[in-house]
mmCIF file with all atom_site columns, C-alpha atoms and ligand atoms in Angstrom:
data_model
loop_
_atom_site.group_PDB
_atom_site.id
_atom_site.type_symbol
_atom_site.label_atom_id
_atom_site.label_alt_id
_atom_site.label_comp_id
_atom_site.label_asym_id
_atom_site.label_entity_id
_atom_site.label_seq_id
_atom_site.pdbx_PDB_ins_code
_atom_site.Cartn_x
_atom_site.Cartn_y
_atom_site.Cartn_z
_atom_site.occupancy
_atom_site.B_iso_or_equiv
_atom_site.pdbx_formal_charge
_atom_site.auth_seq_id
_atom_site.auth_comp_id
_atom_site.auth_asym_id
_atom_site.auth_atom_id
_atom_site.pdbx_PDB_model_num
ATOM   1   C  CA  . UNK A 1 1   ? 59.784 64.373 140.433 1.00 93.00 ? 1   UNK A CA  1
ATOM   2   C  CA  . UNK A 1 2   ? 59.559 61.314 138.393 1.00 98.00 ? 2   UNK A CA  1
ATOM   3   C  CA  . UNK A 1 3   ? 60.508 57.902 140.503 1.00 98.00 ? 3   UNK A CA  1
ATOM   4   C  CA  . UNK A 1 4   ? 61.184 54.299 139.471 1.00 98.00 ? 4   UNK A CA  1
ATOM   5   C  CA  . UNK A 1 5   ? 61.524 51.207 141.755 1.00 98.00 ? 5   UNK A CA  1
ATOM   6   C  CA  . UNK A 1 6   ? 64.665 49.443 141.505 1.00 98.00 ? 6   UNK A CA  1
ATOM   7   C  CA  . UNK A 1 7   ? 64.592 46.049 142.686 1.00 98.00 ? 7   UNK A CA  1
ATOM   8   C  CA  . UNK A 1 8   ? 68.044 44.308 143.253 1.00 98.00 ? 8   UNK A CA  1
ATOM   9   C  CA  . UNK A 1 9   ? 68.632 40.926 143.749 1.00 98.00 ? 9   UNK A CA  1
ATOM   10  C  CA  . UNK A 1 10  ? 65.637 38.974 144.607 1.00 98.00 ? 10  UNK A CA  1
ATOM   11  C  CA  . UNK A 1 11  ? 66.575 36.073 142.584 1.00 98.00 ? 11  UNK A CA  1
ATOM   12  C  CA  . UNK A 1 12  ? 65.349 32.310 143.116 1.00 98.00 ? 12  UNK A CA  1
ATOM   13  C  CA  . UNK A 1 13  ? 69.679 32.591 144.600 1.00 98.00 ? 13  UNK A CA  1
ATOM   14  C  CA  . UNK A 1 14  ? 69.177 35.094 146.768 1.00 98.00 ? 14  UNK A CA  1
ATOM   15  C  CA  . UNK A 1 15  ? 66.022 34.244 148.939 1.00 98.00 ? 15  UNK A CA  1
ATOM   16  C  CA  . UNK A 1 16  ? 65.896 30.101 148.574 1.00 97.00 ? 16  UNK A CA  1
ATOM   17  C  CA  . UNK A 1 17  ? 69.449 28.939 146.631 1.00 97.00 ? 17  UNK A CA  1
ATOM   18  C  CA  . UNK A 1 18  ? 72.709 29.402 146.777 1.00 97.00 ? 18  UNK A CA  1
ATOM   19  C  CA  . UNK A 1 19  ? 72.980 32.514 149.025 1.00 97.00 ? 19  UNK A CA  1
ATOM   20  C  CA  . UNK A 1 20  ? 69.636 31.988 150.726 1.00 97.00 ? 20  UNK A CA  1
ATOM   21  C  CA  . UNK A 1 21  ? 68.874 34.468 153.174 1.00 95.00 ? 21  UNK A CA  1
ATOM   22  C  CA  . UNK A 1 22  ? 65.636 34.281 155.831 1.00 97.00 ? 22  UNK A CA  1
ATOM   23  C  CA  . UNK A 1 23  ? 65.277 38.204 156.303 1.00 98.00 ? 23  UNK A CA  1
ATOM   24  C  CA  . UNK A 1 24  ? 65.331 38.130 152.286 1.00 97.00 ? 24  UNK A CA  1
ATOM   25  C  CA  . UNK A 1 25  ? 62.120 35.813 152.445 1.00 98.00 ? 25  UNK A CA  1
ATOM   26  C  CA  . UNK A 1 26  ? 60.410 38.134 154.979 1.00 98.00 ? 26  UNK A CA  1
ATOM   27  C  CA  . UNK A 1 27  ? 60.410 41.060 153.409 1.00 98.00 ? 27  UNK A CA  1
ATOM   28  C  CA  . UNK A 1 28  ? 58.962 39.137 149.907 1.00 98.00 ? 28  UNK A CA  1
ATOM   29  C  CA  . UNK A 1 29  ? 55.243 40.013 150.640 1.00 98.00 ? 29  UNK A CA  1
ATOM   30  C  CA  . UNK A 1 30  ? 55.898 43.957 151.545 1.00 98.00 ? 30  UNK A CA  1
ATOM   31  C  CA  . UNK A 1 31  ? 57.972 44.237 148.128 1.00 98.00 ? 31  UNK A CA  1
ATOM   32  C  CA  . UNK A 1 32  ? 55.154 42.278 146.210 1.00 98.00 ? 32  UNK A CA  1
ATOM   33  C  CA  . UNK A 1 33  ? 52.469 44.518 147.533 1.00 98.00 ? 33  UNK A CA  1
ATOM   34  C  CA  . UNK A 1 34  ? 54.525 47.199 147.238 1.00 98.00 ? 34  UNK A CA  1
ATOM   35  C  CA  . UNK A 1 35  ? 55.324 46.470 143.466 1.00 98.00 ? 35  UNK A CA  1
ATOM   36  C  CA  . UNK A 1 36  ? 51.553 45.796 142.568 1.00 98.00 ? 36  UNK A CA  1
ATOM   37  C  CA  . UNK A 1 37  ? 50.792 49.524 144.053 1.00 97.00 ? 37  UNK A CA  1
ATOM   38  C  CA  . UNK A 1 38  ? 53.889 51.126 141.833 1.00 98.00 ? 38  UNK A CA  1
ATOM   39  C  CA  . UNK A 1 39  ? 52.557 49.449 138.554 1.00 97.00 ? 39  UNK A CA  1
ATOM   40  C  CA  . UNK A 1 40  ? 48.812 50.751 139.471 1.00 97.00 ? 40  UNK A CA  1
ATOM   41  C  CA  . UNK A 1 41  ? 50.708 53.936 140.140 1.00 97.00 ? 41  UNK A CA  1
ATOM   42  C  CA  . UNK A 1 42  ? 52.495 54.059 136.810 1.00 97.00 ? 42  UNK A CA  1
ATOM   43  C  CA  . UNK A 1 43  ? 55.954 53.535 138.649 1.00 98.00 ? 43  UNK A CA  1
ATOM   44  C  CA  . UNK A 1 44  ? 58.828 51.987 136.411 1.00 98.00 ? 44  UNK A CA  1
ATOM   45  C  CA  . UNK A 1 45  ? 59.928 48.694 138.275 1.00 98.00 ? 45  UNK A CA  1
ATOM   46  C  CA  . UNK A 1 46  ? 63.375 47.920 137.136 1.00 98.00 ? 46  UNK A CA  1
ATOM   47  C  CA  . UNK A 1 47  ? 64.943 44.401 138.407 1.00 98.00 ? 47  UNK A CA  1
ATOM   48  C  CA  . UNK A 1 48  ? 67.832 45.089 138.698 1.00 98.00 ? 48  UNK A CA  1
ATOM   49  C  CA  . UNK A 1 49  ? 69.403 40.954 138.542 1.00 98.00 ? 49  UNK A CA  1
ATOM   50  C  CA  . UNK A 1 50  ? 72.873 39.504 138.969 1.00 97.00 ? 50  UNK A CA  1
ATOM   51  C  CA  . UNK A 1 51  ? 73.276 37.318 135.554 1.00 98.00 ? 51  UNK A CA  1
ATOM   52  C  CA  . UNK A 1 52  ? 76.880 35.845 136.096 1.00 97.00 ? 52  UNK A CA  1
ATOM   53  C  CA  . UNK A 1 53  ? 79.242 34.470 133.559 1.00 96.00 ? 53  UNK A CA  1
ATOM   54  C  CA  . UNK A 1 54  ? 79.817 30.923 134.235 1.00 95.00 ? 54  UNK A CA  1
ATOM   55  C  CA  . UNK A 1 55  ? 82.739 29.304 136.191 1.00 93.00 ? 55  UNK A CA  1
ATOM   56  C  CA  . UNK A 1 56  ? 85.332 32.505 135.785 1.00 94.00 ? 56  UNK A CA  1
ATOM   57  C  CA  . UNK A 1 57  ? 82.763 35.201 136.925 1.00 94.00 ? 57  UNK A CA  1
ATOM   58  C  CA  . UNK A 1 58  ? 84.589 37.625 139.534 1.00 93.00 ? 58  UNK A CA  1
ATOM   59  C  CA  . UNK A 1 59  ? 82.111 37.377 142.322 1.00 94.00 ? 59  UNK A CA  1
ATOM   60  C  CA  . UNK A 1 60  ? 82.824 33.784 142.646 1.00 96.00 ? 60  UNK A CA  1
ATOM   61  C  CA  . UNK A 1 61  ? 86.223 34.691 144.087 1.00 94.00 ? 61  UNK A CA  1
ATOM   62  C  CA  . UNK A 1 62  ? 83.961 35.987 146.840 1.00 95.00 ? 62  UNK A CA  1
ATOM   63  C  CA  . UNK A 1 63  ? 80.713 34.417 147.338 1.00 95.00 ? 63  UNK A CA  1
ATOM   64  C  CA  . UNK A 1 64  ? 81.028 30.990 145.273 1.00 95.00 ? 64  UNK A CA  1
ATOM   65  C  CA  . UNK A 1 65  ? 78.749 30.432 141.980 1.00 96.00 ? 65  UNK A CA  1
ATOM   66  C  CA  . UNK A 1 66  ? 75.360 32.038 142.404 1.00 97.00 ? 66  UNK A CA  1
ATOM   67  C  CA  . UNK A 1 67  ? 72.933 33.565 139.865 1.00 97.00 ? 67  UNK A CA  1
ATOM   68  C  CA  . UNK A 1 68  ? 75.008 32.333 136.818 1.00 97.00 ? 68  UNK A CA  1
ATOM   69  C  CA  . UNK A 1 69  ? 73.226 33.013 133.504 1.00 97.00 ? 69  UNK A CA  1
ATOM   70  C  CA  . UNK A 1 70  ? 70.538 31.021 131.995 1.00 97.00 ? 70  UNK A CA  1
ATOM   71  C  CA  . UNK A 1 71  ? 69.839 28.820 135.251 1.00 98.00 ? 71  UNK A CA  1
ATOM   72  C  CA  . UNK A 1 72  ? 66.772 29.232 137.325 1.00 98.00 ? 72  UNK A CA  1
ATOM   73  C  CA  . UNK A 1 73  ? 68.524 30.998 140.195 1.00 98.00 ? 73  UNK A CA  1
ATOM   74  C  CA  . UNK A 1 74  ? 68.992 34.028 138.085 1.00 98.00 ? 74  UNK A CA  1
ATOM   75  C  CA  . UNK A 1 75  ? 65.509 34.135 137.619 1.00 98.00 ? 75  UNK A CA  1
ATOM   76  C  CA  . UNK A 1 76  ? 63.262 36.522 139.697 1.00 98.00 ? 76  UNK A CA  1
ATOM   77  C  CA  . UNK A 1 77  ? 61.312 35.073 142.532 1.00 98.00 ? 77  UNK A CA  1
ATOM   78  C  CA  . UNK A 1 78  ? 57.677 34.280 140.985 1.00 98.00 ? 78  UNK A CA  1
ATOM   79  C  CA  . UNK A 1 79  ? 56.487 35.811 144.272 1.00 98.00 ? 79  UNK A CA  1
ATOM   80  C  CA  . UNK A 1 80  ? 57.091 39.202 142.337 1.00 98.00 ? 80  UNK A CA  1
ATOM   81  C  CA  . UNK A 1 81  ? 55.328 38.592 139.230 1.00 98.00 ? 81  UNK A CA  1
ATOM   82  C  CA  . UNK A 1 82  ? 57.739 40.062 136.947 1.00 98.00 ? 82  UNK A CA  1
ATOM   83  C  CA  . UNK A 1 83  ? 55.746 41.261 133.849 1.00 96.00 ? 83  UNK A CA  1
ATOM   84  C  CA  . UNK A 1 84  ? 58.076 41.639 130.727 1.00 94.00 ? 84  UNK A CA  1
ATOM   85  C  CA  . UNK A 1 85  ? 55.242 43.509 129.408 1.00 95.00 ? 85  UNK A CA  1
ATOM   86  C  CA  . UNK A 1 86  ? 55.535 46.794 131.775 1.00 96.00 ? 86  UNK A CA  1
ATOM   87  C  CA  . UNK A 1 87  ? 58.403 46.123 133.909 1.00 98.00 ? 87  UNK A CA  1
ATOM   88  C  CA  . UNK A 1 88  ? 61.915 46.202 132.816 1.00 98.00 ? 88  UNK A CA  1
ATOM   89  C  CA  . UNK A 1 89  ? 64.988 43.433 133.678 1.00 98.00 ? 89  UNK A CA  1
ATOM   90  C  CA  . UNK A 1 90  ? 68.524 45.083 133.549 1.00 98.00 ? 90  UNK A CA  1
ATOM   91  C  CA  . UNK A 1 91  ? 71.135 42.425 134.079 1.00 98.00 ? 91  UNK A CA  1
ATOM   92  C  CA  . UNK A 1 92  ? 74.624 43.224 135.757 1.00 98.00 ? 92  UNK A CA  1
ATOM   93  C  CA  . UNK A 1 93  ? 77.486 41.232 136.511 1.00 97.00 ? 93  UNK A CA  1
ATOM   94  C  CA  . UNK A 1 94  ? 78.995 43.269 139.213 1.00 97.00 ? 94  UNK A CA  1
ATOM   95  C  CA  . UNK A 1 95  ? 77.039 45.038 142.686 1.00 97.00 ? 95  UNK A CA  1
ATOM   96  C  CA  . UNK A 1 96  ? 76.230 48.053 140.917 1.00 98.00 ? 96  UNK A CA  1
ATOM   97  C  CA  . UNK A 1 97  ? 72.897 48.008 139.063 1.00 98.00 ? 97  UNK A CA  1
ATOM   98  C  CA  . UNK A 1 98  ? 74.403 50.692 137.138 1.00 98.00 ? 98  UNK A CA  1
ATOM   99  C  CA  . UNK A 1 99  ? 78.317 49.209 136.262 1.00 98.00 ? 99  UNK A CA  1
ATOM   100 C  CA  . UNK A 1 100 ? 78.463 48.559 132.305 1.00 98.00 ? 100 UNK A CA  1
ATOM   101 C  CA  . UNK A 1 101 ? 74.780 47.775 132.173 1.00 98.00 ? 101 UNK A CA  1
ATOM   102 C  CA  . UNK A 1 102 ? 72.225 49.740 130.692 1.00 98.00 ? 102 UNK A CA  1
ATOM   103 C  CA  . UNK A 1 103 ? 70.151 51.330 133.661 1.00 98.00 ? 103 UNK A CA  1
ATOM   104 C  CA  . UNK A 1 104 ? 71.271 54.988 133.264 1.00 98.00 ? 104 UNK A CA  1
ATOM   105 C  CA  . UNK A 1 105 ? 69.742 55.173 129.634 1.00 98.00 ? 105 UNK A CA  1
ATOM   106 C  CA  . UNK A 1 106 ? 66.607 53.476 130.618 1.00 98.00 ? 106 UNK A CA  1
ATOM   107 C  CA  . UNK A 1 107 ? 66.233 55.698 133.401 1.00 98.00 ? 107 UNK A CA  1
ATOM   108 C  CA  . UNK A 1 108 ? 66.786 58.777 131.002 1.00 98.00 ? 108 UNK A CA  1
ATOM   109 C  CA  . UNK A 1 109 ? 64.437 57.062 128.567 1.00 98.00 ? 109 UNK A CA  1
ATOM   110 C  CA  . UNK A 1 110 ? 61.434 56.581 131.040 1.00 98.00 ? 110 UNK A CA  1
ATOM   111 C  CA  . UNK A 1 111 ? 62.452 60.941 132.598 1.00 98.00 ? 111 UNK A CA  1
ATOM   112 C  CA  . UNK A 1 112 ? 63.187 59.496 136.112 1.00 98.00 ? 112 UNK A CA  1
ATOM   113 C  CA  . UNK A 1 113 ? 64.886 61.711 138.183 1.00 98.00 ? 113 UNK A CA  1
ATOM   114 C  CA  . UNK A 1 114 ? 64.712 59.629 141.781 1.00 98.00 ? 114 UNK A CA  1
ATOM   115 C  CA  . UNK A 1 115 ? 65.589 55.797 142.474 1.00 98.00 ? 115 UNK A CA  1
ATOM   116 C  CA  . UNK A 1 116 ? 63.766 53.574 145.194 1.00 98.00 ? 116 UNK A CA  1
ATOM   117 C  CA  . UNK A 1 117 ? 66.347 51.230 146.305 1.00 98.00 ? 117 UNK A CA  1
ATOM   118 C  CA  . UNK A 1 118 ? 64.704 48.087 147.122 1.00 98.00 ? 118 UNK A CA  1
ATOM   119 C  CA  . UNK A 1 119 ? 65.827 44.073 147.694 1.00 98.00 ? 119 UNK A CA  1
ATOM   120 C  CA  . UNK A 1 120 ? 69.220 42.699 148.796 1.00 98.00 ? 120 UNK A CA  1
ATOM   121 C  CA  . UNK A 1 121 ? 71.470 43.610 150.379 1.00 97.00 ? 121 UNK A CA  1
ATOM   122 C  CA  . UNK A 1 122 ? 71.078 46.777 152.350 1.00 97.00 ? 122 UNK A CA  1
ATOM   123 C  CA  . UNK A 1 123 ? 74.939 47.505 152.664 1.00 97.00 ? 123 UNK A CA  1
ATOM   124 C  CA  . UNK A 1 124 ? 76.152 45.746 149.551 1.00 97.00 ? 124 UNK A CA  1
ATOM   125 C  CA  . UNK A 1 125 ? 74.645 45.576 145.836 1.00 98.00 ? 125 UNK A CA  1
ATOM   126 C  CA  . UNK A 1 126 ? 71.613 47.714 147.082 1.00 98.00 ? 126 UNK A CA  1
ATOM   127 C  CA  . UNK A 1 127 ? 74.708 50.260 148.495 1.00 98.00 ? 127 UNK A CA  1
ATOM   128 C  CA  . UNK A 1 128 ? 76.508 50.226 145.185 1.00 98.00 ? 128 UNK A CA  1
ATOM   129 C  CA  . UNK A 1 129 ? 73.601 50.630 143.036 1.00 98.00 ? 129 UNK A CA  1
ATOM   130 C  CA  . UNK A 1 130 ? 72.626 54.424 145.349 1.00 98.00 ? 130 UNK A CA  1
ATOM   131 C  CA  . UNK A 1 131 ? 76.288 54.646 145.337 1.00 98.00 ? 131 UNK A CA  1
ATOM   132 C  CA  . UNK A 1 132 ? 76.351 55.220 141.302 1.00 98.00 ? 132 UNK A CA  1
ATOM   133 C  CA  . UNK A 1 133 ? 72.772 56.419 141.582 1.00 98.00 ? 133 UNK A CA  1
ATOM   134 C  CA  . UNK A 1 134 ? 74.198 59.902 143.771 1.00 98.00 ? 134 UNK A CA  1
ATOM   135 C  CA  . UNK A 1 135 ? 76.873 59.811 141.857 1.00 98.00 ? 135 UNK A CA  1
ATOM   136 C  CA  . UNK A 1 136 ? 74.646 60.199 138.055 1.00 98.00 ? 136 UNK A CA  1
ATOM   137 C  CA  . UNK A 1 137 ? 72.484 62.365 139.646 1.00 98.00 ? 137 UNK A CA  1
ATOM   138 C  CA  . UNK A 1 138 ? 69.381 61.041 140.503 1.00 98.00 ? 138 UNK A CA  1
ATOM   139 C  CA  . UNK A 1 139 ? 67.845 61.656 143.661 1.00 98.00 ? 139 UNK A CA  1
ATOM   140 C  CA  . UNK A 1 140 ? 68.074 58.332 146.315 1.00 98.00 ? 140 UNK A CA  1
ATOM   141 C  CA  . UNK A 1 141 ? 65.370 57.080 148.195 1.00 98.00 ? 141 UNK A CA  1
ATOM   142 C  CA  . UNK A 1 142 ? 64.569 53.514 150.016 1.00 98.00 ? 142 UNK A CA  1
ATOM   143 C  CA  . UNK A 1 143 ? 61.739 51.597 150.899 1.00 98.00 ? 143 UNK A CA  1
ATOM   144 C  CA  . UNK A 1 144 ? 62.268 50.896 154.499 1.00 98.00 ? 144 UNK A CA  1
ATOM   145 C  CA  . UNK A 1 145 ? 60.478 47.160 154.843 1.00 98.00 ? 145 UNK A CA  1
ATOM   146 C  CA  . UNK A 1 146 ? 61.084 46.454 151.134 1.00 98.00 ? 146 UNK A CA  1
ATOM   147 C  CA  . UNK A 1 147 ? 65.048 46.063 151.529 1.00 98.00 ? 147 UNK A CA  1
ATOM   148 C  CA  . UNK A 1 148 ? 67.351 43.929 154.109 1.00 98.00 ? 148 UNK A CA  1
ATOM   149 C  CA  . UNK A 1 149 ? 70.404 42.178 154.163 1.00 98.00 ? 149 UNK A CA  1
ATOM   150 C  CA  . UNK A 1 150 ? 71.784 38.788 155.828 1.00 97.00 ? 150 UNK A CA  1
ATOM   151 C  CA  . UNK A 1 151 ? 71.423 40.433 159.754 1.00 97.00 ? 151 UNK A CA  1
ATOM   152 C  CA  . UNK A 1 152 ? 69.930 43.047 161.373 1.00 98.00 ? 152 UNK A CA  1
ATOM   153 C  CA  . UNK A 1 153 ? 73.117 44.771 161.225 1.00 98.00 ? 153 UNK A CA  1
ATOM   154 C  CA  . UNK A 1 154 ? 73.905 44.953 158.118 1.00 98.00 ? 154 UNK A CA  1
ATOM   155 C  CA  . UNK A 1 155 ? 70.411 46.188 157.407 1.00 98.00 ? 155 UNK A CA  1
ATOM   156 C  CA  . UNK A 1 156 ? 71.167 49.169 159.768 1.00 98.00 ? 156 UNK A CA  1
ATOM   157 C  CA  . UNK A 1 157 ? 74.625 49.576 158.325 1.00 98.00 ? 157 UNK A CA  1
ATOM   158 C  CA  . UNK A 1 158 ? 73.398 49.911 154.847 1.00 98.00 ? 158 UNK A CA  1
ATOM   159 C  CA  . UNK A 1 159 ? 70.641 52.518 155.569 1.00 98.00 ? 159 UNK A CA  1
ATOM   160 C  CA  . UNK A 1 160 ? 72.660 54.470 157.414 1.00 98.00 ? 160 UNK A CA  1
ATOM   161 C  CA  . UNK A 1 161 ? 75.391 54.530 155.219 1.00 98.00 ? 161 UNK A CA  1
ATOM   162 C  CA  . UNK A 1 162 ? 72.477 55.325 152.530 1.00 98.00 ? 162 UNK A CA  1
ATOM   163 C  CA  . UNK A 1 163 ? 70.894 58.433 154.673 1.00 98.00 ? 163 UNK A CA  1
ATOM   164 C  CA  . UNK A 1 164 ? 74.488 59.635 155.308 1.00 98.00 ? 164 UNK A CA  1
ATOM   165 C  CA  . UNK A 1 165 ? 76.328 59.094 152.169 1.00 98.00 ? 165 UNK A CA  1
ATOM   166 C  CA  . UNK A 1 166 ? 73.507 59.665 149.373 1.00 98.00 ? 166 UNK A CA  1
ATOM   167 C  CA  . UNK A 1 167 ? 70.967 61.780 151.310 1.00 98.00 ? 167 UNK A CA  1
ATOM   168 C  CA  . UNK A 1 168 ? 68.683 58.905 150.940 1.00 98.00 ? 168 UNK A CA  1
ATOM   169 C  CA  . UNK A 1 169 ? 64.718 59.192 151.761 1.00 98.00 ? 169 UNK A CA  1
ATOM   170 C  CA  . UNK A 1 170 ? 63.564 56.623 153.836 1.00 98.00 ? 170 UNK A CA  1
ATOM   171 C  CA  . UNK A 1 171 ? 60.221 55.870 153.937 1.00 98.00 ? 171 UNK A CA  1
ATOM   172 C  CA  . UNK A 1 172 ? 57.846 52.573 154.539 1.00 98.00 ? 172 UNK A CA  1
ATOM   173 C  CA  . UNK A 1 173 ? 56.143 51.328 151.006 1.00 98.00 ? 173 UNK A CA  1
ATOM   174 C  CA  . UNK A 1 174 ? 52.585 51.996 152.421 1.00 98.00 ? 174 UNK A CA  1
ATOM   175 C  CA  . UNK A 1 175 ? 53.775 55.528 152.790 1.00 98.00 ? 175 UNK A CA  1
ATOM   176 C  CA  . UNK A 1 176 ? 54.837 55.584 149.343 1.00 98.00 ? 176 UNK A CA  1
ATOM   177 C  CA  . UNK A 1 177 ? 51.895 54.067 147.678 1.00 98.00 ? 177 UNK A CA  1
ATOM   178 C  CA  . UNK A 1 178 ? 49.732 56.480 149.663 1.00 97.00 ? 178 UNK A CA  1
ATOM   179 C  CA  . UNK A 1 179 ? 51.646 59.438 148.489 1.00 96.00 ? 179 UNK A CA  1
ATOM   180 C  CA  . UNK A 1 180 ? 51.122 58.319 145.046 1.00 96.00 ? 180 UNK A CA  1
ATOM   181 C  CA  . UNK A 1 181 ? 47.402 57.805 145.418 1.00 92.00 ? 181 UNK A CA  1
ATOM   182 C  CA  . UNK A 1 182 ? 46.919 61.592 146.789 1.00 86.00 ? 182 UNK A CA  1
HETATM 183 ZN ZN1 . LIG B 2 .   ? 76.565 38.441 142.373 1.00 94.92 ? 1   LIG B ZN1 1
#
């Protein structure tokens, strides 16, 4: 089994702009420990990051102008120390970390076999992204305290719908990082 993390979403947008979200900001230290421990590891983090075309972009139909290219809320959250050097920034314009973007050949490129679906939301972009994820192939797992969503609900919703749907792993971060140290 090879694994990479996928982290979707945690844009300056998604935790303190535009679509701000408190349960987003809570689970920023778990993910940045958890992070740190994958790159120790030698675990691919992928960011996964809504880069939207401005003014006409689709989404905005739906949630209003967020993450639009080239502006500082489509930047990662410095919480999470991206490091262009090791880690790797796909950027998508729809939900899917996967739709029209180059994820599937830079999974294929690094051997990984099984995704950990991590950031926002639970039931939404982090639900498409497993979606296509099943549907490639690769083997879905999730990061219990390193994903959420707006409400406690949709958290549940989404890993449900992830355990049901896609067979998903769910496990806490520690847990992972401890399996890798073994
Ligand atoms: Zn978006």
């Amino acid at each position: 089994m090879r694994e990479a993390i996928i982290v979707v979403d945690m844009l300056n947008d998604f935790v303190t702009g535009a679509l701000a979200c408190d349960r987003g900001k809570a689970i920023v230290p778990h993910l940045a420990k958890f992070l740190d421990g994958a790159r120790k590891a030698g675990v691919p983090v992928i960011f996964a990051n809504d880069c939207h075309t401005p003014v006409v972009d689709r989404e905005f139909k739906v949630w209003g102008p967020h993450a639009v290219e080239g502006t500082k809320g489509a930047e990662v959250i410095p919480e999470l120390k991206l490091n262009k050097e090791i880690d790797y920034v796909v950027p998508k314009k729809r939900y899917s970390g996967f739709f029209q973007t180059g994820l599937d050949a830079l999974l294929r490129e690094l051997g990984v076999d099984t995704v950990i679906v991590t950031g926002l939301h639970a039931h939404m972009c982090c639900r498409h992204t497993a979606a296509d994820a099943f549907q490639l192939g690769y083997e879905v797992e999730v990061a219990s305290d390193c994903i959420d969503a707006f409400t406690k609900e949709d958290y549940d919703i989404g890993i449900k719908y992830l355990k049901e749907v896609y067979g998903a792993k769910v496990m806490t971060s520690d847990d992972f990082i401890a399996k890798w140290r073994k």
